[in-house]
CSV table of C-alpha atoms and ligand atoms in Angstrom, one decimal:
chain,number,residue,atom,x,y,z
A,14,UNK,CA,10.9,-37.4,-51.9
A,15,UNK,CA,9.7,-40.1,-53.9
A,16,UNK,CA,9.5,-39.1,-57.8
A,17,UNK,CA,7.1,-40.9,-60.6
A,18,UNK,CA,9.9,-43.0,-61.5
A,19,UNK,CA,10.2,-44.5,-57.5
A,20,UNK,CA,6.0,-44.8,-57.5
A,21,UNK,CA,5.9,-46.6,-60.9
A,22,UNK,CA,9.0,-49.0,-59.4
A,23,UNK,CA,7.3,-49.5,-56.9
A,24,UNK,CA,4.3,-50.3,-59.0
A,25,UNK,CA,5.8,-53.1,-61.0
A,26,UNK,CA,7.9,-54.4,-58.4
A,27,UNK,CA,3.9,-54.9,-56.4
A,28,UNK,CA,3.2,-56.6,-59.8
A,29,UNK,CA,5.8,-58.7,-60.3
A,30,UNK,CA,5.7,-60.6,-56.6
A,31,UNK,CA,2.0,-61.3,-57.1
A,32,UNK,CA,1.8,-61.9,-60.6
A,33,UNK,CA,0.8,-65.2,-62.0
A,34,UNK,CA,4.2,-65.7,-64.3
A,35,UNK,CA,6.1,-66.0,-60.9
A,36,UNK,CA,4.2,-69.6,-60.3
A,37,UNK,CA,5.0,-69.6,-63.9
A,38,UNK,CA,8.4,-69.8,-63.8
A,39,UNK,CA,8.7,-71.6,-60.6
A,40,UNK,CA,7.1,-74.5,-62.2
A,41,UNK,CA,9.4,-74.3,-64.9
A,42,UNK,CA,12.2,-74.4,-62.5
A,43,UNK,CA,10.8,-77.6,-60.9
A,44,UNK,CA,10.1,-79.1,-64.6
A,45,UNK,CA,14.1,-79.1,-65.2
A,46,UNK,CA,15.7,-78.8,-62.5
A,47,UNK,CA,16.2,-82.8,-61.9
A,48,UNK,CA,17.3,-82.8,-65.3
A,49,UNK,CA,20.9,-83.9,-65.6
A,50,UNK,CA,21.8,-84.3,-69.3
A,51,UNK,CA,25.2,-82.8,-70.1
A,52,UNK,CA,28.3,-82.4,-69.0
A,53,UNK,CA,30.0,-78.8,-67.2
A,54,UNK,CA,32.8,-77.6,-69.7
A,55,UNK,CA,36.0,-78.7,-68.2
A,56,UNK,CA,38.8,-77.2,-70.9
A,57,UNK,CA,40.1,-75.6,-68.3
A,58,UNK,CA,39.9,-76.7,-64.5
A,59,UNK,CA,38.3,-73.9,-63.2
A,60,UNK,CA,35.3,-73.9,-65.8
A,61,UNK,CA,34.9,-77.2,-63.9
A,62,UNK,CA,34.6,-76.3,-60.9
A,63,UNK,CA,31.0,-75.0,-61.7
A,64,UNK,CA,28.1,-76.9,-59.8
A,65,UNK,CA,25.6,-78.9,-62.2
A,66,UNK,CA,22.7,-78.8,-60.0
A,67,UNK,CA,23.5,-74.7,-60.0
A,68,UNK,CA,20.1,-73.2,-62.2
A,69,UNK,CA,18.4,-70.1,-62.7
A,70,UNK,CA,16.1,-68.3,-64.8
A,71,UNK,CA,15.5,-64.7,-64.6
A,72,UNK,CA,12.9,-62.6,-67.1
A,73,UNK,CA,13.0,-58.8,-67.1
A,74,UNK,CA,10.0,-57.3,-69.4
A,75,UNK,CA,11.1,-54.0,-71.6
A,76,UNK,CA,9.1,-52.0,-68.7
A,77,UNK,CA,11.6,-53.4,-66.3
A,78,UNK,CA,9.7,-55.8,-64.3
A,79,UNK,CA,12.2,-58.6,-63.3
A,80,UNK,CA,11.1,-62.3,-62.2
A,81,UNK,CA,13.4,-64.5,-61.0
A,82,UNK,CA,13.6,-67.8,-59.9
A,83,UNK,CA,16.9,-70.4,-58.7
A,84,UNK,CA,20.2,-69.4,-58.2
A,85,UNK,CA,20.1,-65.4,-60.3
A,86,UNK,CA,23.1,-64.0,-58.2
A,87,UNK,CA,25.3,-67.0,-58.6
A,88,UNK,CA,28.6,-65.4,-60.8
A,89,UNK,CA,29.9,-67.0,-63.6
A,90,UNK,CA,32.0,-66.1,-66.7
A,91,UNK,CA,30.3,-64.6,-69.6
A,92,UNK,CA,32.1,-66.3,-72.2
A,93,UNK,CA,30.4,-66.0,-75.9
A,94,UNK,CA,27.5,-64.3,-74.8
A,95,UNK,CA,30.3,-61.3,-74.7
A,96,UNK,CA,30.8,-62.1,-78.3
A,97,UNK,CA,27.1,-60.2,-79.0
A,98,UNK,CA,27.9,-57.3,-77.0
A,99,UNK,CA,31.1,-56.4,-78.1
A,100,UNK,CA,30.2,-56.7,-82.0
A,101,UNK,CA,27.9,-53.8,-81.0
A,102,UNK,CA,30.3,-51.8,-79.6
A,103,UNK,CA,32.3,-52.6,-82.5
A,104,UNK,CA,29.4,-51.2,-84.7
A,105,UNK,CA,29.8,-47.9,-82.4
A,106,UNK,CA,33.6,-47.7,-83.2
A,107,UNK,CA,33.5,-47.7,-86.6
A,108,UNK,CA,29.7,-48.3,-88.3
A,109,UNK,CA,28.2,-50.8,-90.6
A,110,UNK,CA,30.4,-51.2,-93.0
A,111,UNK,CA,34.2,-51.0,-91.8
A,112,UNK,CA,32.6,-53.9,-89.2
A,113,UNK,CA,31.2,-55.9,-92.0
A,114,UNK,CA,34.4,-55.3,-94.4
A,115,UNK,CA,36.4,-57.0,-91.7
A,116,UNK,CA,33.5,-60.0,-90.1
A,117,UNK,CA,31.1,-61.6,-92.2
A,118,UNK,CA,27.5,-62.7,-90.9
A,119,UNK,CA,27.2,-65.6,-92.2
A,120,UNK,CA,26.3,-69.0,-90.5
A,121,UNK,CA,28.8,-71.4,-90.4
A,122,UNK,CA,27.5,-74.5,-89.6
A,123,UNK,CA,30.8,-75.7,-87.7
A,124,UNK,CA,32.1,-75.2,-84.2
A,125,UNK,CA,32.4,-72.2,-82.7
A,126,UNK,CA,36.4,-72.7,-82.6
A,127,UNK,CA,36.8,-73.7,-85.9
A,128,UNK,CA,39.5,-72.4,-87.9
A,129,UNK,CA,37.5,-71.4,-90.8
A,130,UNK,CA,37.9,-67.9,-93.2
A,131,UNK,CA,35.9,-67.0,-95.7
A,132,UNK,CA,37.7,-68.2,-98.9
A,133,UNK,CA,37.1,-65.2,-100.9
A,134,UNK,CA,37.7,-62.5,-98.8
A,135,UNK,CA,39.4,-63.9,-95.9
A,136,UNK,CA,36.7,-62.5,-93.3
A,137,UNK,CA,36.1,-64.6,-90.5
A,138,UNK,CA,32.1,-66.0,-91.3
A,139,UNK,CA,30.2,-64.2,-88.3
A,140,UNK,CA,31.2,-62.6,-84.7
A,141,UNK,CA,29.9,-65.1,-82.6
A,142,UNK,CA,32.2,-67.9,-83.7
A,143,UNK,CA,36.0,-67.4,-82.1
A,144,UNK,CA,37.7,-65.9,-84.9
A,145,UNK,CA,34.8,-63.3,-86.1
A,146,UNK,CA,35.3,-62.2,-82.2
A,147,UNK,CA,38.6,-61.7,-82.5
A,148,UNK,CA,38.5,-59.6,-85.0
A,149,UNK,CA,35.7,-57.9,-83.4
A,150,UNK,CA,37.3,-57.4,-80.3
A,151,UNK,CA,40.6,-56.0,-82.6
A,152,UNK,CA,38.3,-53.3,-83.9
A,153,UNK,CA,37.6,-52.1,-80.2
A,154,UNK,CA,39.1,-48.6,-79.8
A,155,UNK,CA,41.5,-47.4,-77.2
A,156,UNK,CA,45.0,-46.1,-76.8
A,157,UNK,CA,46.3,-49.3,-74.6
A,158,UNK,CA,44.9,-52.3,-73.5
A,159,UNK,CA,43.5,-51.0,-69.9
A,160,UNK,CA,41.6,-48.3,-71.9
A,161,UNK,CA,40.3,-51.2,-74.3
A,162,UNK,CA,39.4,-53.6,-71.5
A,163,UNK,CA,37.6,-50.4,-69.3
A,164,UNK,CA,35.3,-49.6,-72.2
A,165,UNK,CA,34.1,-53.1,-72.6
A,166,UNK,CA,33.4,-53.2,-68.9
A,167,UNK,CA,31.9,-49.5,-68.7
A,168,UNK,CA,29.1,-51.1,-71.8
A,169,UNK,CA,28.6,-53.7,-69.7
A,170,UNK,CA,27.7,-51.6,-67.1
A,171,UNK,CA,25.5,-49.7,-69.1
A,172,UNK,CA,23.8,-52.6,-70.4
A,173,UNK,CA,23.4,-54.4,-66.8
A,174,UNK,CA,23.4,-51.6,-64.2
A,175,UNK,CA,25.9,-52.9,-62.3
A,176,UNK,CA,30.0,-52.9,-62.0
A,177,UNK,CA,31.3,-55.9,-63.1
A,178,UNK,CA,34.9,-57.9,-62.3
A,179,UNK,CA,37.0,-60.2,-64.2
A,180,UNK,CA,37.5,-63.9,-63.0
A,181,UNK,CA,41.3,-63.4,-62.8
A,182,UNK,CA,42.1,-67.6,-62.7
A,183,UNK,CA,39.3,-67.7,-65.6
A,184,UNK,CA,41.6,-64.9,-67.9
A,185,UNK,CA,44.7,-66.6,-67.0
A,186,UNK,CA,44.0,-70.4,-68.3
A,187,UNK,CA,42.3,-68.9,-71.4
A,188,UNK,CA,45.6,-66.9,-72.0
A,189,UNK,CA,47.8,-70.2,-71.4
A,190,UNK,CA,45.7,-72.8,-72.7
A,191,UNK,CA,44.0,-70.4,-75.7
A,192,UNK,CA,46.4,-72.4,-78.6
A,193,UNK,CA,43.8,-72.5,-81.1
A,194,UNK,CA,42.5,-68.8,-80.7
A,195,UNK,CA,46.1,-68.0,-81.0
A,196,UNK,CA,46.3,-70.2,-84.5
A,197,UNK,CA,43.1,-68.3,-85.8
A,198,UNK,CA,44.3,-64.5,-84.7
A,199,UNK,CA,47.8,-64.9,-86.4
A,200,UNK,CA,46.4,-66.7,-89.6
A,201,UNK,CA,43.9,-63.9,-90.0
A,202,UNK,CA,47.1,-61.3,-89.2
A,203,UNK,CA,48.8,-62.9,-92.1
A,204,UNK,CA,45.9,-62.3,-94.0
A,205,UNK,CA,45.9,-58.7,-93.2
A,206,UNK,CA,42.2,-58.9,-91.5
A,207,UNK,CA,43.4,-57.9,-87.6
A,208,UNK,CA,45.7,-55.0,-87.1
A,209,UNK,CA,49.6,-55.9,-84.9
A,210,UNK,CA,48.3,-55.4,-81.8
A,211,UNK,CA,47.2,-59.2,-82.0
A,212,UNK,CA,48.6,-60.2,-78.0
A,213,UNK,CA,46.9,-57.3,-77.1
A,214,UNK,CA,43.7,-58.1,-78.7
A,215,UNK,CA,44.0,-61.3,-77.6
A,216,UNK,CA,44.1,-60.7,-73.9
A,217,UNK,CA,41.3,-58.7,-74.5
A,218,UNK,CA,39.1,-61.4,-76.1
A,219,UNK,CA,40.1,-63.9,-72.9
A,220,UNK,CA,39.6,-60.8,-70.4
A,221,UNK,CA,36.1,-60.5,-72.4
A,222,UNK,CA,35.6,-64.1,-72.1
A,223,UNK,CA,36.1,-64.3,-68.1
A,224,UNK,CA,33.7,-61.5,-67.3
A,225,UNK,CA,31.7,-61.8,-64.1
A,226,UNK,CA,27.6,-62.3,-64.7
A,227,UNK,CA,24.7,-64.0,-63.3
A,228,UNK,CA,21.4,-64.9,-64.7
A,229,UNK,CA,19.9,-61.3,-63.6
A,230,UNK,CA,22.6,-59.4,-65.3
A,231,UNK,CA,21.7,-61.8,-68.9
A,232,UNK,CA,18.2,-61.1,-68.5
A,233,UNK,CA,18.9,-57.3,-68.4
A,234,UNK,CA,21.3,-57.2,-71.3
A,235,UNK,CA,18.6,-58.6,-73.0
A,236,UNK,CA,16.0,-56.6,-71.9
A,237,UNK,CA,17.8,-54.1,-72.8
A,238,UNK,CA,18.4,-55.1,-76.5
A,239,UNK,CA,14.4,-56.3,-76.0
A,240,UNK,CA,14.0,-52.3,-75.3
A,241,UNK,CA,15.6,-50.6,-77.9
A,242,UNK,CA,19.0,-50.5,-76.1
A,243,UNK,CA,17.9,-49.0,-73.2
A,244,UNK,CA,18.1,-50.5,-70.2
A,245,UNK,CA,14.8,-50.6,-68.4
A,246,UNK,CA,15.7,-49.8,-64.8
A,247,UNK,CA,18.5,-47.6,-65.1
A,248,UNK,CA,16.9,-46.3,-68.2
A,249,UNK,CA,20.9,-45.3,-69.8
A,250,UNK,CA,21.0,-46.3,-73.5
A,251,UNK,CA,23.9,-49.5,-73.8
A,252,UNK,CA,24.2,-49.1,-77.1
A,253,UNK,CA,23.0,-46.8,-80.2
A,254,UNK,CA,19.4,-47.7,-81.4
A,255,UNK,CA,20.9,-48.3,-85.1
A,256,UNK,CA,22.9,-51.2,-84.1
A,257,UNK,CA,20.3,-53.3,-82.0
A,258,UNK,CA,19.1,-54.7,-84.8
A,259,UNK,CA,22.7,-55.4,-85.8
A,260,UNK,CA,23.0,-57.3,-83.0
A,261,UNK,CA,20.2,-59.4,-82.4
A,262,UNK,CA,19.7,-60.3,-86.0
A,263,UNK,CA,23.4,-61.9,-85.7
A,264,UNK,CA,22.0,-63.6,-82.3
A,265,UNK,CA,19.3,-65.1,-84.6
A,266,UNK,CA,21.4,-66.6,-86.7
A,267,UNK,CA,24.6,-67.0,-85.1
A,268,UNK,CA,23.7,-66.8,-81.7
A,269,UNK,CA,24.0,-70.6,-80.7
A,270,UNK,CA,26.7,-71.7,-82.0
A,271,UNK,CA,26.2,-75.0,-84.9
A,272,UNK,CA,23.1,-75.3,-83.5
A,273,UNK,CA,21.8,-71.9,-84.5
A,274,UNK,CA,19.3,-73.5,-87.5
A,275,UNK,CA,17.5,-75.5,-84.8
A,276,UNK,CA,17.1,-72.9,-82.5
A,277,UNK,CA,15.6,-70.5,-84.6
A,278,UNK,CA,13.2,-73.4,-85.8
A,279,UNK,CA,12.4,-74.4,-82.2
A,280,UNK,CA,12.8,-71.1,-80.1
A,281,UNK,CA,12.4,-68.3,-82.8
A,282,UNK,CA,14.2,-66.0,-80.3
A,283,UNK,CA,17.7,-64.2,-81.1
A,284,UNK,CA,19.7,-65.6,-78.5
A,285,UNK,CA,23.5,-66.0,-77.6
A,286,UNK,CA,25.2,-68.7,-75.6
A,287,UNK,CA,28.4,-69.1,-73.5
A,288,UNK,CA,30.2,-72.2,-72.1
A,289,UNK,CA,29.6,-71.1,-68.3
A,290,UNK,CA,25.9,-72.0,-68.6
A,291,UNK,CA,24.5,-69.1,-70.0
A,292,UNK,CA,22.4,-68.2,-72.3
A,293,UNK,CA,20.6,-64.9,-73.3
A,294,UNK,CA,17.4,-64.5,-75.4
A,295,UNK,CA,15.3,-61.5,-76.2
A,296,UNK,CA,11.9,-61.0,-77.1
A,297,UNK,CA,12.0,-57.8,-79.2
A,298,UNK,CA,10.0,-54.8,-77.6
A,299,UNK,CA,8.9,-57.6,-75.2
A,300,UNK,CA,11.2,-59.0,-73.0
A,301,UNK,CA,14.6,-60.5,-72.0
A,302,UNK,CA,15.8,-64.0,-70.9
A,303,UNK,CA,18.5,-65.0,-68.5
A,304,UNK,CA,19.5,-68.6,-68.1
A,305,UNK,CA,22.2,-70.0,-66.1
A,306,UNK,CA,22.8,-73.8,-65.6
A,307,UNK,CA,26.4,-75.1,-66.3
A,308,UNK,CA,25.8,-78.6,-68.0
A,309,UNK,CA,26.1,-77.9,-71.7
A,310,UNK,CA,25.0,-80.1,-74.9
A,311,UNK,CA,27.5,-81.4,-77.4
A,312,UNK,CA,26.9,-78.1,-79.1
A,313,UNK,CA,28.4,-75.8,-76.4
A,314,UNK,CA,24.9,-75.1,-74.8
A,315,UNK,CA,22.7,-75.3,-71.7
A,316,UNK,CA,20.2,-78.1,-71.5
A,317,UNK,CA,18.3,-77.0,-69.0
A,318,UNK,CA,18.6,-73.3,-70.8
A,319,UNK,CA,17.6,-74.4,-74.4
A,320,UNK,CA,14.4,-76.6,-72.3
A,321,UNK,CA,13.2,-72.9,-70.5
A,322,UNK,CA,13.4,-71.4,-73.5
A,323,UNK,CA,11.0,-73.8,-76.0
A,324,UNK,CA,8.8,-73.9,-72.9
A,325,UNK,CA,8.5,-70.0,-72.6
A,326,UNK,CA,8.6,-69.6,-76.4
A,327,UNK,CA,5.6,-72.1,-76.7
A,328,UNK,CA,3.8,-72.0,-74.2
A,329,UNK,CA,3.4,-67.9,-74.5
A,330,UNK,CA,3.4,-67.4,-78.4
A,331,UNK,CA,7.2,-66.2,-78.3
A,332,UNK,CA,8.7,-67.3,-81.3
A,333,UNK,CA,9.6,-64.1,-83.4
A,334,UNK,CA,7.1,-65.5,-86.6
A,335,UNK,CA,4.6,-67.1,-84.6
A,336,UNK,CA,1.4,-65.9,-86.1
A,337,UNK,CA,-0.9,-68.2,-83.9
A,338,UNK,CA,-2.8,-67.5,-81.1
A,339,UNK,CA,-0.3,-68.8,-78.0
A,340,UNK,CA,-2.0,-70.8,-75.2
A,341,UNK,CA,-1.7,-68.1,-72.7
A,342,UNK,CA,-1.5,-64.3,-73.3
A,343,UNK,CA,1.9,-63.3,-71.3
A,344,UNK,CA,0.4,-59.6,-70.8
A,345,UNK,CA,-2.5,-60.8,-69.1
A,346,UNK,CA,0.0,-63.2,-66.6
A,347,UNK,CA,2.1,-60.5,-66.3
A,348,UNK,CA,-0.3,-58.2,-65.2
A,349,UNK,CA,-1.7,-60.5,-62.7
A,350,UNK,CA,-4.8,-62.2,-64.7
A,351,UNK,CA,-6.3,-65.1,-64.4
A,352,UNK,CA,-3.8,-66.1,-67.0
A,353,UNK,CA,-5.7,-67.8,-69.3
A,354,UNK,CA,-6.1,-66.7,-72.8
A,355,UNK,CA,-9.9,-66.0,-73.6
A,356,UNK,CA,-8.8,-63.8,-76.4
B,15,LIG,N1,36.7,-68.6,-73.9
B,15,LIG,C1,36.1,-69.6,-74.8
B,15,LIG,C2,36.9,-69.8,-76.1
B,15,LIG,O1,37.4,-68.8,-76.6
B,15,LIG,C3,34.7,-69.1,-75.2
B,15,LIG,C4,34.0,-70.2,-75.7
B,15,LIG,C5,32.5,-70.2,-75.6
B,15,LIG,O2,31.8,-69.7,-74.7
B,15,LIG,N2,32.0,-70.8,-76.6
B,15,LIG,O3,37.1,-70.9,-76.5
């Protein structure tokens, strides 16, 4: 009845209650969670209504072994973490360099809503700023909009496991009160860079926007990415090998918003952001990161997500160019070791 795949589970589910990382991450939990810099994005009301005392961290290794400490199964919207997602399903639709012809990848410095193109060619500068994911979600394939919208949520599936909903309320203030998105779709129609379908797309970049996650499902996605673009439990492919690195070299250097530089100084991980709280951050061939804690920085991102993720990065050697010798060896406190580093 039980297979190798249920035995090794099984295995690395044993692991992963008794391993040292768990006390690992509860500390870090405890370190933060008092922490009450911020404020809860409140551009529309319901985006307000999230708790700031809600915080959790999940980390899911490449072999699938999840940790998870907080609030993991608390929903939220998604917001610009989509933004990642979709760009590789836009990669899927229609390869390298239709995508790139259309969104640049550029770091822009300024606010993820800024109405800024590219002066030369128009392009919007990356896809993790508003307008680049508008055109990206324009370049999503499908006859009508329902067919549109169930392909992003069967990737999501792919990538997480699990069936996901949209927050309806969420969809419909980001339709009504979306003025600005509006301004940036119809200047880049006039300029040719989004096809006539631009409501439609639209709808589908606010339906993107006010998908359902928790912290469990970031952490997969980017375990996932982490792993090739495989997902580690479910072991389906999410997305085509070619294009991970698409994707999380964007995350590097896009990923969190105007504050991308620092991040990638401080963290070294490609990550992505969203105003809901989230943030998600992979390790490549390592691990993923799920974050969820709604108080956001001036930027547009977690406080308490940004602190877990200098902690992890330092404290285990994370950051992609780290060439030193970390403090503690993550296999070994994975595996259940003493944890420290006599290496
Ligand atoms: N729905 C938000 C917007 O389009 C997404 C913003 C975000 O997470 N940065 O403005």
């Amino acid at each position: 009845m039980s297979g190798f795949g249920d035995l090794q589970s099984l295995a690395s589910s044993i692991t992963a209650v008794t391993s040292p990382f768990r006390n690992y991450l509860n500390d870090l939990y405890e370190r933060y969670r008092s922490l009450d810099d911020g404020a809860v994005a409140d551009y529309i009301p319901e985006l307000a209504l999230a708790k700031p005392e809600w915080f959790g961290i999940c980390v899911i290794t490449a072999e699938g072994q999840v940790f998870e400490v907080g609030n993991c199964d608390q929903l939220f919207t998604i917001q610009s973490i989509s933004k990642a997602f979709v760009f590789g399903l836009a990669l899927e639709d229609y390869g390298r360099e239709s995508v790139n012809s259309k969104v640049n990848v550029e770091p822009t410095g300024e606010a993820f809503n800024a109405i800024v193109l590219d002066e030369a060619t128009n392009r919007p500068c990356n896809p993790m700023v508003n307008a680049g994911a508008i055109a990206t979600a324009d370049l999503i394939k499908g006859a009508n909009s329902t067919e549109r919208l169930k392909r992003l949520l069967a990737m999501f599936k792919r990538y997480t496991g699990r069936e996901h909903d949209i927050n309806v309320p969420v969809f419909l203030s980001e339709k009504a009160t979306g003025y600005r998105n509006r301004a940036m779709a119809y200047l880049m129609l006039n300029f040719g860079m989004v096809s006539d379908r631009i409501d439609e797309t639209l709808d589908l970049y606010f339906q993107q926007c006010s998908i359902l996650v928790n912290a469990k499902d970031l952490a997969m996605m980017a375990a996932t990415l982490a792993n090739g673009g495989v997902n580690p439990v479910t072991q389906e492919r999410a997305i085509d090998e070619r294009y991970v690195q698409d994707v999380i070299s964007v995350m590097l250097t896009c990923g969190m918003y105007d504050a991308s530089g620092e991040w990638c100084y401080r963290v070294g991980m490609p990550a992505k952001s969203g105003v809901g709280g989230g943030i998600t951050a992979v390790v490549p061939g390592q691990l993923g990161i799920g974050t969820f804690s709604p108080p956001l920085d001036a930027k547009g991102n977690s406080v308490r997500g940004i602190k877990v993720c200098e902690d992890l990065s330092r404290d285990f050697g994370l950051h992609l160019f780290n060439a030193a010798k970390p403090d503690r060896n993550l296999a070994e406190w994975l595996a259940g070791g003493d944890g420290l580093n006599d290496w």
